[in-house]
Amino acid sequence: MMIEMREFTRVEGNGKAEIVIEDGEVKDVRLQIIEGPRFFELLTLGRHYYDVPDLEARICAICYLSHSVASVIGIERAFGVEVPEEVTLLRELGLIGELLESHALHLYLLVAPDVFGYPDAIRMATKHGELVKEGLALKAFGNRLRVMVGGREIHGINVKPGGFGRYPTVDELEEIERESEALLRLARRAVRLFAQLDPYGAKAKHFVATEGYLWGEKLISDEPGEFHYTERIEEHSLVYSFAKQSRYKGESFLVGALPRLLLKSEMLTPTAGRLFEEHREKLETGYVSYNNLAQAIELVYSLERANEIAKTLLDRGIEGENVPVEPREGEGIGYVEAPRGLLIHHYRIDASGKVAYSNIITPTALNHAMIEASLLEEARKLYGEADEGTMMQRLEETVRAFDPCISCSVHLVKL
């Protein structure tokens, strides 16, 4: 017997799941990513390196800047290019904007209706209009950061190997400093709201993230030691999904806001750090539903860190000089924390500067096995104990807790 979860609602992209029932028990869950295959890795082969970040920005409208930055970092590492701190701070500011925009969209418009018992944010706004406005204000601020760093809200082309096409002005940075401080009260209120959510889904056994808060040269996990993804993470194709599935040493694992907080809490800004300590016991249970609470704490982190970066850049002044990039034969991996978790761009480039190998692994592909495990856990709890409507509602909430970006996860498969 099979129970079909039809296309998920209030998530990015098209996905569904099948629940396998045998002898009156839930035996398996299959998460089906049914977006059409998108061949971005194939499209980069033979391309000149300079064109690749702009092409990769088209992978996703929500997290285009994460793809651009991961691509640029991978290319720079292949060529042995070191950029100044000004460039890394501005890239971080852009990634923070993306975190704010994406988390606000997810929490206020996709998850909050579950908290208040509404089918969508539009109907929720009839009673909780002020909350929706607060979410839109945070989202709009995040978008302004993305425009300033990435060039535009969607599919920007300002992030370049060695620097940027355009650098921000003093006026823009002063505005960021002022507004990030003013919005902090809204983010603190979000933490109180999403701390109310119940634990559901599976408890994650393994967590993986970059060594730095938003990027790093290597990865870290709940186990000792830094590593490259090829050393502990394996990808394999599935007959029922256009997305590959990843496993950490053969087991499911979690990437995203919750792993970032649990593995890197010492890197949090002051208020975000205090909020983490306040909710540490709950977060350390590892339930995937608390990824929502972790995202709310990251709203606070993002605003505080944006304020710090703006002040630092204003104190130093903007030089706006790019580092020369000379192509050579090389290999590089760009690790970035996209809003939904670890993003990997891996390139080999030939001596003429053209891409000879490309591999891109997105957070939702990395979380694929963990989503299945969480759906299986909830389906086993609820099957036979709750009516089908109640069960489907909780299963959808479980999927939403991962904040999946399904369009990003479809992957080139060699047949």
Coordinates of C-alpha atoms in Angstrom, one line a residue, residues 163-399:
G163 CA 36.6 41.6 -6.2
F164 CA 33.5 43.4 -7.5
G165 CA 32.2 45.2 -10.5
R166 CA 31.0 48.0 -8.2
Y167 CA 31.8 48.9 -4.6
P168 CA 29.3 50.4 -2.1
T169 CA 29.3 54.1 -1.2
V170 CA 29.7 55.7 2.2
D171 CA 26.0 56.7 2.2
E172 CA 24.9 53.2 1.5
L173 CA 27.0 51.8 4.4
E174 CA 25.8 54.5 6.8
E175 CA 22.2 53.5 5.9
I176 CA 23.0 49.9 6.6
E177 CA 24.5 50.7 10.0
R178 CA 21.4 52.7 11.0
E179 CA 18.7 50.3 9.7
S180 CA 20.3 47.1 11.0
E181 CA 20.2 48.5 14.5
A182 CA 16.6 49.7 14.2
L183 CA 15.3 46.3 13.0
L184 CA 16.9 44.3 15.8
R185 CA 13.8 44.5 18.0
L186 CA 11.8 42.8 15.3
A187 CA 14.2 39.9 15.1
R188 CA 14.3 39.5 18.9
R189 CA 10.5 39.2 18.8
A190 CA 10.7 36.5 16.1
V191 CA 12.8 34.3 18.4
R192 CA 10.1 34.5 21.0
L193 CA 7.5 33.5 18.5
F194 CA 9.3 30.5 16.9
A195 CA 10.5 29.2 20.2
Q196 CA 6.9 28.1 20.7
L197 CA 7.1 25.4 18.0
D198 CA 6.9 21.7 19.2
P199 CA 9.6 19.2 18.5
Y200 CA 9.0 17.0 15.5
G201 CA 10.8 15.3 12.7
A202 CA 13.9 13.1 13.4
K203 CA 16.7 13.9 15.7
A204 CA 19.7 14.6 13.6
K205 CA 22.7 12.5 14.5
H206 CA 25.3 14.3 12.4
F207 CA 25.7 18.0 11.6
V208 CA 28.0 19.5 8.9
A209 CA 29.0 23.1 8.3
T210 CA 31.8 25.3 7.1
E211 CA 34.6 26.1 9.6
G212 CA 33.8 29.8 9.5
Y213 CA 30.3 31.1 10.1
L214 CA 29.4 31.8 6.5
W215 CA 32.3 30.1 4.6
G216 CA 35.5 28.3 5.2
E217 CA 38.4 26.5 3.5
K218 CA 37.3 23.2 5.0
L219 CA 34.2 21.6 6.7
I220 CA 33.5 20.7 10.3
S221 CA 31.0 18.2 11.8
D222 CA 29.9 16.8 15.2
E223 CA 33.1 14.6 15.0
P224 CA 36.6 15.9 15.5
G225 CA 38.7 17.3 12.7
E226 CA 38.3 19.5 9.6
F227 CA 37.8 17.8 6.2
H228 CA 37.0 18.2 2.5
Y229 CA 33.6 17.0 1.4
T230 CA 35.1 14.2 -0.7
E231 CA 36.6 12.6 2.5
R232 CA 33.3 12.1 4.4
I233 CA 30.3 12.9 2.1
E234 CA 29.2 10.5 -0.7
E235 CA 26.6 11.3 -3.4
H236 CA 24.5 8.7 -5.2
S237 CA 21.6 8.8 -7.6
L238 CA 18.0 7.7 -6.9
V239 CA 15.6 6.1 -9.3
Y240 CA 12.7 8.1 -7.9
S241 CA 14.2 11.6 -7.8
F242 CA 16.0 14.1 -10.0
A243 CA 18.2 15.2 -7.0
K244 CA 21.1 13.1 -5.8
Q245 CA 21.2 12.0 -2.2
S246 CA 24.2 12.7 0.1
R247 CA 25.3 10.7 3.1
Y248 CA 27.9 11.5 5.8
K249 CA 30.0 8.3 6.2
G250 CA 27.0 6.3 5.1
E251 CA 24.4 8.1 7.4
S252 CA 21.9 10.9 7.0
F253 CA 23.0 14.3 8.3
L254 CA 21.8 17.9 8.7
V255 CA 23.0 21.2 7.2
G256 CA 21.4 24.6 7.8
A257 CA 20.8 27.1 10.6
L258 CA 20.6 24.5 13.4
P259 CA 24.0 22.9 12.6
R260 CA 25.5 26.4 12.3
L261 CA 24.4 27.3 15.8
L262 CA 25.3 24.0 17.4
L263 CA 28.8 23.8 15.8
K264 CA 29.7 27.5 15.9
S265 CA 27.9 29.1 18.8
E266 CA 31.1 30.8 19.9
M267 CA 31.1 32.8 16.7
L268 CA 27.6 34.3 17.3
T269 CA 27.2 38.1 18.0
P270 CA 26.4 39.1 21.6
T271 CA 22.6 39.2 21.5
A272 CA 22.4 36.1 19.2
G273 CA 24.7 34.3 21.6
R274 CA 22.6 35.1 24.6
L275 CA 19.5 33.9 22.8
F276 CA 21.3 30.7 21.8
E277 CA 22.2 30.0 25.5
E278 CA 18.6 30.7 26.5
H279 CA 17.4 28.0 24.1
R280 CA 20.4 25.8 24.1
E281 CA 18.8 22.8 25.8
K282 CA 16.0 22.8 23.3
L283 CA 18.3 23.2 20.3
E284 CA 20.7 20.5 21.4
T285 CA 18.0 17.9 21.2
G286 CA 18.6 18.0 17.4
Y287 CA 15.0 17.9 16.4
V288 CA 14.8 19.3 12.8
S289 CA 11.7 21.4 13.8
Y290 CA 14.1 23.6 15.8
N291 CA 15.8 24.6 12.6
N292 CA 13.0 27.3 12.5
L293 CA 14.1 28.6 15.9
A294 CA 17.7 28.6 14.8
Q295 CA 16.8 30.6 11.8
A296 CA 15.1 33.2 14.0
I297 CA 18.2 33.5 16.1
E298 CA 20.2 33.9 12.9
L299 CA 18.0 36.9 12.1
V300 CA 19.4 38.6 15.2
Y301 CA 22.9 37.4 14.3
S302 CA 22.6 38.8 10.8
L303 CA 21.5 42.3 11.9
E304 CA 24.2 42.5 14.5
R305 CA 26.9 41.3 12.2
A306 CA 25.7 43.6 9.4
N307 CA 26.0 46.5 11.8
E308 CA 29.6 45.4 12.8
I309 CA 30.7 45.1 9.2
A310 CA 29.2 48.5 8.1
K311 CA 31.0 50.2 11.0
T312 CA 34.3 48.4 10.2
L313 CA 34.2 49.4 6.6
L314 CA 33.2 53.0 7.4
D315 CA 36.1 53.3 9.9
R316 CA 38.6 52.0 7.3
G317 CA 37.2 53.6 4.2
I318 CA 36.5 51.8 1.0
E319 CA 39.4 51.4 -1.4
G320 CA 37.5 49.5 -4.1
E321 CA 40.4 47.9 -5.8
N322 CA 40.2 44.4 -7.3
V323 CA 43.0 41.8 -7.1
P324 CA 44.5 40.8 -10.5
V325 CA 43.5 37.2 -11.4
E326 CA 45.8 35.2 -13.7
P327 CA 44.4 31.9 -15.0
R328 CA 46.4 28.8 -14.5
E329 CA 45.8 25.1 -14.2
G330 CA 44.3 24.3 -10.8
E331 CA 41.5 22.9 -8.7
G332 CA 39.5 24.7 -6.1
I333 CA 36.4 24.2 -3.8
G334 CA 34.2 27.0 -2.6
Y335 CA 32.4 26.3 0.6
V336 CA 29.6 28.7 1.6
E337 CA 26.8 28.7 4.0
A338 CA 23.7 29.4 2.0
P339 CA 20.5 30.2 4.0
R340 CA 19.5 26.6 3.9
G341 CA 23.0 25.2 4.8
L342 CA 26.3 24.1 3.2
L343 CA 26.8 24.8 -0.5
I344 CA 29.7 23.3 -2.4
H345 CA 31.1 24.5 -5.8
H346 CA 34.1 22.4 -7.0
Y347 CA 36.0 23.2 -10.1
R348 CA 39.1 22.1 -12.1
I349 CA 40.3 24.7 -14.5
D350 CA 42.8 24.3 -17.3
A351 CA 45.8 26.5 -18.1
S352 CA 43.7 28.6 -20.6
G353 CA 41.2 29.5 -17.8
K354 CA 38.4 27.2 -19.0
V355 CA 36.5 24.9 -16.7
A356 CA 37.3 21.2 -17.1
Y357 CA 35.3 19.8 -14.2
S358 CA 32.4 21.1 -12.2
N359 CA 30.4 19.7 -9.3
I360 CA 27.8 21.6 -7.3
I361 CA 26.1 20.2 -4.2
T362 CA 23.3 22.2 -2.7
P363 CA 21.9 22.2 0.9
T364 CA 18.6 20.5 0.0
A365 CA 20.5 17.7 -1.8
L366 CA 22.7 17.3 1.3
N367 CA 19.6 17.2 3.5
H368 CA 17.6 14.8 1.2
A369 CA 18.3 11.7 3.4
M370 CA 17.5 13.6 6.6
I371 CA 14.2 14.8 5.2
E372 CA 13.3 11.2 4.4
A373 CA 14.3 10.1 7.9
S374 CA 12.2 12.9 9.4
L375 CA 9.1 12.1 7.3
L376 CA 9.5 8.4 8.2
E377 CA 9.7 9.2 12.0
E378 CA 6.6 11.4 11.9
A379 CA 4.6 9.0 9.7
R380 CA 5.3 6.1 12.1
K381 CA 4.1 8.2 15.0
L382 CA 0.9 9.3 13.4
Y383 CA -0.2 6.4 11.1
G384 CA -3.2 4.8 12.7
E385 CA -3.2 7.3 15.6
A386 CA -4.4 10.4 13.7
D387 CA -6.7 11.0 10.7
E388 CA -5.0 11.4 7.3
G389 CA -5.5 15.2 7.2
T390 CA -3.8 15.7 10.5
M391 CA -0.9 13.4 9.5
M392 CA -0.4 15.2 6.2
Q393 CA -0.4 18.5 7.9
R394 CA 2.4 17.5 10.3
L395 CA 4.4 15.8 7.4
E396 CA 4.2 19.1 5.5
E397 CA 5.3 21.0 8.5
T398 CA 8.2 18.6 8.8
V399 CA 9.3 19.3 5.2

